[in-house]
mmCIF file of C-alpha atoms in Angstrom:
data_model
loop_
_atom_site.group_PDB
_atom_site.id
_atom_site.type_symbol
_atom_site.label_atom_id
_atom_site.label_comp_id
_atom_site.label_asym_id
_atom_site.label_seq_id
_atom_site.Cartn_x
_atom_site.Cartn_y
_atom_site.Cartn_z
ATOM 1 C CA UNK A 2 -0.741 0.335 0.428
ATOM 2 C CA UNK A 3 1.251 3.296 -0.580
ATOM 3 C CA UNK A 4 2.167 5.321 2.610
ATOM 4 C CA UNK A 5 0.054 8.702 2.546
ATOM 5 C CA UNK A 6 2.224 11.408 4.689
ATOM 6 C CA UNK A 7 -0.572 12.993 6.698
ATOM 7 C CA UNK A 8 1.612 15.547 8.762
ATOM 8 C CA UNK A 9 4.423 17.092 8.289
ATOM 9 C CA UNK A 10 6.924 19.492 8.833
ATOM 10 C CA UNK A 11 9.226 21.479 7.121
ATOM 11 C CA UNK A 12 12.294 23.645 8.222
ATOM 12 C CA UNK A 13 10.525 24.319 10.701
ATOM 13 C CA UNK A 14 11.891 26.861 13.910
ATOM 14 C CA UNK A 15 10.850 27.948 17.206
ATOM 15 C CA UNK A 16 13.038 30.490 19.578
ATOM 16 C CA UNK A 17 11.952 32.191 22.896
ATOM 17 C CA UNK A 18 14.819 35.345 22.995
ATOM 18 C CA UNK A 19 17.471 33.569 22.353
ATOM 19 C CA UNK A 20 17.289 29.879 22.880
ATOM 20 C CA UNK A 21 16.039 27.555 19.866
ATOM 21 C CA UNK A 22 13.955 25.108 20.569
ATOM 22 C CA UNK A 23 12.967 23.688 17.668
ATOM 23 C CA UNK A 24 15.590 23.957 14.771
ATOM 24 C CA UNK A 25 15.070 23.389 11.346
ATOM 25 C CA UNK A 26 12.649 20.601 12.155
ATOM 26 C CA UNK A 27 11.933 17.996 8.802
ATOM 27 C CA UNK A 28 9.493 15.479 10.212
ATOM 28 C CA UNK A 29 6.670 13.772 7.726
ATOM 29 C CA UNK A 30 3.852 11.124 9.744
ATOM 30 C CA UNK A 31 2.154 8.616 7.448
ATOM 31 C CA UNK A 32 -1.427 7.912 8.358
ATOM 32 C CA UNK A 33 -2.741 4.944 10.806
ATOM 33 C CA UNK A 34 1.332 5.288 12.413
ATOM 34 C CA UNK A 35 1.936 5.637 15.629
ATOM 35 C CA UNK A 36 5.143 7.643 16.080
ATOM 36 C CA UNK A 37 6.718 8.829 19.271
ATOM 37 C CA UNK A 38 8.909 11.431 20.224
ATOM 38 C CA UNK A 39 11.759 11.256 22.597
ATOM 39 C CA UNK A 40 15.194 12.410 23.821
ATOM 40 C CA UNK A 41 15.973 13.912 27.706
ATOM 41 C CA UNK A 42 14.342 16.797 28.579
ATOM 42 C CA UNK A 43 14.828 20.323 26.745
ATOM 43 C CA UNK A 44 15.567 18.291 23.783
ATOM 44 C CA UNK A 45 12.207 20.760 22.026
ATOM 45 C CA UNK A 46 9.776 18.141 22.192
ATOM 46 C CA UNK A 47 7.200 19.676 23.946
ATOM 47 C CA UNK A 48 7.419 22.640 21.687
ATOM 48 C CA UNK A 49 7.359 20.676 19.236
ATOM 49 C CA UNK A 50 4.228 19.018 19.514
ATOM 50 C CA UNK A 51 3.283 22.777 20.612
ATOM 51 C CA UNK A 52 4.096 23.955 16.925
ATOM 52 C CA UNK A 53 1.608 20.559 15.653
ATOM 53 C CA UNK A 54 -0.790 21.635 17.816
ATOM 54 C CA UNK A 55 -1.354 25.674 17.420
ATOM 55 C CA UNK A 56 -0.582 26.581 20.470
ATOM 56 C CA UNK A 57 2.512 27.862 19.511
ATOM 57 C CA UNK A 58 3.582 29.366 15.517
ATOM 58 C CA UNK A 59 6.905 28.853 14.192
ATOM 59 C CA UNK A 60 9.353 31.611 13.265
ATOM 60 C CA UNK A 61 10.836 29.676 10.508
ATOM 61 C CA UNK A 62 9.339 26.975 7.920
ATOM 62 C CA UNK A 63 5.930 25.063 7.389
ATOM 63 C CA UNK A 64 3.560 22.482 8.388
ATOM 64 C CA UNK A 65 1.014 20.781 6.387
ATOM 65 C CA UNK A 66 -1.764 17.975 7.467
ATOM 66 C CA UNK A 67 -1.866 16.476 4.334
ATOM 67 C CA UNK A 68 -1.379 18.464 1.055
ATOM 68 C CA UNK A 69 -3.687 21.530 2.994
ATOM 69 C CA UNK A 70 -0.708 24.408 5.071
ATOM 70 C CA UNK A 71 -1.719 24.451 8.407
ATOM 71 C CA UNK A 72 0.892 27.369 9.023
ATOM 72 C CA UNK A 73 -0.760 29.537 10.449
ATOM 73 C CA UNK A 74 -4.128 27.957 11.089
ATOM 74 C CA UNK A 75 -4.926 29.294 14.510
ATOM 75 C CA UNK A 76 -5.793 25.356 17.374
ATOM 76 C CA UNK A 77 -9.513 25.820 16.676
ATOM 77 C CA UNK A 78 -9.688 25.547 12.639
ATOM 78 C CA UNK A 79 -7.117 22.477 12.934
ATOM 79 C CA UNK A 80 -9.138 21.222 15.391
ATOM 80 C CA UNK A 81 -12.877 21.181 13.205
ATOM 81 C CA UNK A 82 -9.335 19.568 9.788
ATOM 82 C CA UNK A 83 -9.072 16.928 13.172
ATOM 83 C CA UNK A 84 -6.281 17.656 15.098
ATOM 84 C CA UNK A 85 -7.196 16.173 17.934
ATOM 85 C CA UNK A 86 -5.389 16.793 21.501
ATOM 86 C CA UNK A 87 -5.494 15.264 24.748
ATOM 87 C CA UNK A 88 -6.343 17.510 27.442
ATOM 88 C CA UNK A 89 -6.822 17.552 31.341
ATOM 89 C CA UNK A 90 -10.630 16.466 32.046
ATOM 90 C CA UNK A 91 -10.092 17.062 35.897
ATOM 91 C CA UNK A 92 -9.874 21.285 35.817
ATOM 92 C CA UNK A 93 -13.005 20.923 32.799
ATOM 93 C CA UNK A 94 -16.047 18.346 34.743
ATOM 94 C CA UNK A 95 -16.538 17.950 38.377
ATOM 95 C CA UNK A 96 -20.276 16.883 39.132
ATOM 96 C CA UNK A 97 -19.909 15.337 35.078
ATOM 97 C CA UNK A 98 -20.311 11.532 34.358
ATOM 98 C CA UNK A 99 -18.205 10.103 31.616
ATOM 99 C CA UNK A 100 -20.697 9.450 29.973
ATOM 100 C CA UNK A 101 -21.795 13.334 30.160
ATOM 101 C CA UNK A 102 -17.980 15.010 30.309
ATOM 102 C CA UNK A 103 -18.124 12.976 26.258
ATOM 103 C CA UNK A 104 -21.811 13.972 25.605
ATOM 104 C CA UNK A 105 -20.320 18.423 26.391
ATOM 105 C CA UNK A 106 -17.085 17.639 23.749
ATOM 106 C CA UNK A 107 -18.851 16.544 21.594
ATOM 107 C CA UNK A 108 -21.127 18.918 21.408
ATOM 108 C CA UNK A 109 -19.141 21.925 20.467
ATOM 109 C CA UNK A 110 -18.928 20.455 16.968
ATOM 110 C CA UNK A 111 -22.337 20.265 16.635
ATOM 111 C CA UNK A 112 -24.855 24.214 16.072
ATOM 112 C CA UNK A 113 -27.072 23.557 18.617
ATOM 113 C CA UNK A 114 -30.486 22.787 17.230
ATOM 114 C CA UNK A 115 -29.000 19.324 16.082
ATOM 115 C CA UNK A 116 -28.196 19.221 19.439
ATOM 116 C CA UNK A 117 -31.306 20.031 21.422
ATOM 117 C CA UNK A 118 -33.838 17.440 18.982
ATOM 118 C CA UNK A 119 -33.750 14.229 20.165
ATOM 119 C CA UNK A 120 -32.423 12.828 17.361
ATOM 120 C CA UNK A 121 -30.080 14.468 17.614
ATOM 121 C CA UNK A 122 -29.293 14.256 20.558
ATOM 122 C CA UNK A 123 -29.539 10.187 20.624
ATOM 123 C CA UNK A 124 -26.833 10.331 17.477
ATOM 124 C CA UNK A 125 -24.869 12.473 20.436
ATOM 125 C CA UNK A 126 -25.359 9.970 22.921
ATOM 126 C CA UNK A 127 -24.088 6.738 20.437
ATOM 127 C CA UNK A 128 -21.340 8.520 19.767
ATOM 128 C CA UNK A 129 -20.332 9.348 23.522
ATOM 129 C CA UNK A 130 -20.999 5.297 23.957
ATOM 130 C CA UNK A 131 -18.867 4.753 21.042
ATOM 131 C CA UNK A 132 -16.073 6.788 21.913
ATOM 132 C CA UNK A 133 -15.779 4.909 25.724
ATOM 133 C CA UNK A 134 -16.320 1.346 24.530
ATOM 134 C CA UNK A 135 -13.634 2.818 22.153
ATOM 135 C CA UNK A 136 -11.321 4.011 24.805
ATOM 136 C CA UNK A 137 -12.085 0.298 27.127
ATOM 137 C CA UNK A 138 -14.452 3.030 29.569
ATOM 138 C CA UNK A 139 -18.013 1.589 29.066
ATOM 139 C CA UNK A 140 -17.669 0.740 32.248
ATOM 140 C CA UNK A 141 -17.220 3.300 33.859
ATOM 141 C CA UNK A 142 -19.290 4.940 31.860
ATOM 142 C CA UNK A 143 -21.762 6.904 34.843
ATOM 143 C CA UNK A 144 -19.414 7.427 37.194
ATOM 144 C CA UNK A 145 -18.828 11.049 38.290
ATOM 145 C CA UNK A 146 -15.353 11.719 35.377
ATOM 146 C CA UNK A 147 -13.300 12.788 38.568
ATOM 147 C CA UNK A 148 -13.650 10.391 40.706
ATOM 148 C CA UNK A 149 -11.932 7.275 39.217
ATOM 149 C CA UNK A 150 -8.635 6.931 38.851
ATOM 150 C CA UNK A 151 -5.829 8.890 38.069
ATOM 151 C CA UNK A 152 -5.372 5.912 34.795
ATOM 152 C CA UNK A 153 -8.901 6.475 33.768
ATOM 153 C CA UNK A 154 -8.841 10.344 33.740
ATOM 154 C CA UNK A 155 -6.380 9.440 31.283
ATOM 155 C CA UNK A 156 -7.920 7.342 29.447
ATOM 156 C CA UNK A 157 -10.646 9.874 29.497
ATOM 157 C CA UNK A 158 -8.600 13.033 28.018
ATOM 158 C CA UNK A 159 -7.951 10.557 25.736
ATOM 159 C CA UNK A 160 -11.478 9.641 24.810
ATOM 160 C CA UNK A 161 -12.760 13.324 25.046
ATOM 161 C CA UNK A 162 -10.113 13.623 22.239
ATOM 162 C CA UNK A 163 -11.622 11.073 19.959
ATOM 163 C CA UNK A 164 -14.090 11.958 20.551
ATOM 164 C CA UNK A 165 -14.769 13.808 17.660
ATOM 165 C CA UNK A 166 -13.805 11.515 15.101
ATOM 166 C CA UNK A 167 -9.041 12.686 14.322
ATOM 167 C CA UNK A 168 -7.220 12.160 11.883
ATOM 168 C CA UNK A 169 -4.105 12.943 13.699
ATOM 169 C CA UNK A 170 -3.884 12.771 17.962
ATOM 170 C CA UNK A 171 -1.693 14.113 19.307
ATOM 171 C CA UNK A 172 -0.809 13.175 23.180
ATOM 172 C CA UNK A 173 1.975 14.612 25.807
ATOM 173 C CA UNK A 174 2.816 11.834 28.361
ATOM 174 C CA UNK A 175 -0.165 9.521 28.474
ATOM 175 C CA UNK A 176 1.355 7.450 30.519
ATOM 176 C CA UNK A 177 2.657 9.534 33.321
ATOM 177 C CA UNK A 178 2.082 8.705 36.502
ATOM 178 C CA UNK A 179 0.016 5.043 35.780
ATOM 179 C CA UNK A 180 0.841 2.219 37.897
ATOM 180 C CA UNK A 181 2.592 -0.612 36.032
ATOM 181 C CA UNK A 182 -0.851 -2.565 34.773
ATOM 182 C CA UNK A 183 -2.360 0.766 33.298
ATOM 183 C CA UNK A 184 0.602 1.569 31.288
ATOM 184 C CA UNK A 185 -0.645 -1.661 29.138
ATOM 185 C CA UNK A 186 -4.071 -1.141 29.148
ATOM 186 C CA UNK A 187 -3.423 2.725 27.826
ATOM 187 C CA UNK A 188 -0.854 0.369 25.720
ATOM 188 C CA UNK A 189 -3.650 -1.780 24.050
ATOM 189 C CA UNK A 190 -6.213 1.283 23.664
ATOM 190 C CA UNK A 191 -3.415 3.142 22.096
ATOM 191 C CA UNK A 192 -3.327 0.185 19.800
ATOM 192 C CA UNK A 193 -7.098 0.478 18.781
ATOM 193 C CA UNK A 194 -6.873 3.743 17.870
ATOM 194 C CA UNK A 195 -4.103 3.581 15.490
ATOM 195 C CA UNK A 196 -6.423 2.000 13.609
ATOM 196 C CA UNK A 197 -8.459 4.759 12.529
ATOM 197 C CA UNK A 198 -5.731 7.954 13.820
ATOM 198 C CA UNK A 199 -2.984 8.640 13.143
ATOM 199 C CA UNK A 200 -1.330 9.110 16.902
ATOM 200 C CA UNK A 201 1.542 11.303 17.468
ATOM 201 C CA UNK A 202 2.674 10.654 21.489
ATOM 202 C CA UNK A 203 5.596 12.357 23.548
ATOM 203 C CA UNK A 204 6.316 10.020 25.826
ATOM 204 C CA UNK A 205 9.499 9.632 29.040
ATOM 205 C CA UNK A 206 8.966 5.625 29.646
ATOM 206 C CA UNK A 207 11.608 4.260 26.591
ATOM 207 C CA UNK A 208 10.234 -0.059 27.451
ATOM 208 C CA UNK A 209 6.778 1.115 26.302
ATOM 209 C CA UNK A 210 7.903 3.263 23.417
ATOM 210 C CA UNK A 211 9.468 0.977 22.196
ATOM 211 C CA UNK A 212 6.504 -1.955 22.708
ATOM 212 C CA UNK A 213 3.984 0.666 21.186
ATOM 213 C CA UNK A 214 4.882 2.823 17.980
ATOM 214 C CA UNK A 215 6.107 1.917 14.609
ATOM 215 C CA UNK A 216 8.317 5.047 14.231
ATOM 216 C CA UNK A 217 10.604 6.712 16.831
ATOM 217 C CA UNK A 218 11.886 10.143 16.994
ATOM 218 C CA UNK A 219 14.365 11.316 18.939
ATOM 219 C CA UNK A 220 15.374 14.780 19.361
ATOM 220 C CA UNK A 221 18.220 16.768 21.495
ATOM 221 C CA UNK A 222 19.163 20.173 21.867
ATOM 222 C CA UNK A 223 15.903 21.019 19.338
ATOM 223 C CA UNK A 224 16.601 18.799 16.479
ATOM 224 C CA UNK A 225 15.762 15.612 15.582
ATOM 225 C CA UNK A 226 19.367 13.509 16.096
ATOM 226 C CA UNK A 227 18.007 9.926 14.739
ATOM 227 C CA UNK A 228 14.657 8.158 13.159
ATOM 228 C CA UNK A 229 13.457 4.911 12.930
ATOM 229 C CA UNK A 230 11.660 2.500 13.489
ATOM 230 C CA UNK A 231 11.843 0.735 17.862
ATOM 231 C CA UNK A 232 15.336 -1.659 17.209
ATOM 232 C CA UNK A 233 16.844 1.868 14.545
ATOM 233 C CA UNK A 234 16.877 4.373 17.737
ATOM 234 C CA UNK A 235 17.808 1.692 20.379
ATOM 235 C CA UNK A 236 20.782 -0.140 18.740
ATOM 236 C CA UNK A 237 22.045 4.053 17.185
ATOM 237 C CA UNK A 238 24.965 5.050 18.680
ATOM 238 C CA UNK A 239 23.645 8.597 18.274
ATOM 239 C CA UNK A 240 20.661 7.755 20.526
ATOM 240 C CA UNK A 241 22.201 5.672 22.726
ATOM 241 C CA UNK A 242 24.991 9.114 23.710
ATOM 242 C CA UNK A 243 22.245 11.107 24.226
ATOM 243 C CA UNK A 244 20.171 9.311 24.973
ATOM 244 C CA UNK A 245 19.467 5.670 25.881
ATOM 245 C CA UNK A 246 22.362 5.161 27.791
ATOM 246 C CA UNK A 247 21.024 7.274 31.136
ATOM 247 C CA UNK A 248 17.357 5.411 30.483
ATOM 248 C CA UNK A 249 18.294 1.862 30.827
#
């Protein structure tokens, strides 16, 4: 099958004052790929993710979604074009069940007269159930979103990001603060997600990265120093020198 480039940066840079956080990065992520961005603290991973999401603009270079230039496209328009990003549930939705949280997220992109109608409300409820199911959360649909465990809240974040069926899903440290069991469970969820969306994630858990990602991009001092399959990156001398040696 022909590989289609879903999201691409061409010579993208971002500086903050005198600091070059991202330095002439060329990144091409194919449709349906699970791509990990790794690297030491200060490597530019989060900045690159923010550039892809649109919460930051590049100092130089361009960003493309499919064949469309989105370099100057604001966050809300990128969301409508299909770039989803996980966001914190906890501060947003106290008092709502997991299902209600998802229904609320889905109403965002639908005109009020449509979701206020019985058939519109039923459609949103059905889509909310599907998103909960795809994140492995069907059994806690009626539990209050702020009272479930940290690991389940992280999965609810991902279900929220999936609510509007994004082409590309951006995740920042989805495994952070999870138990070993929760990480394995989330890994399975992300594999299912990648059957429908392209996933780009920043993650520090190297074992989880190597068992989940199809391709790994290693950043150091704002630049890509190495890229390839998990196996290629693991055995790359540059990767071992700048990052992996300290992770073993």
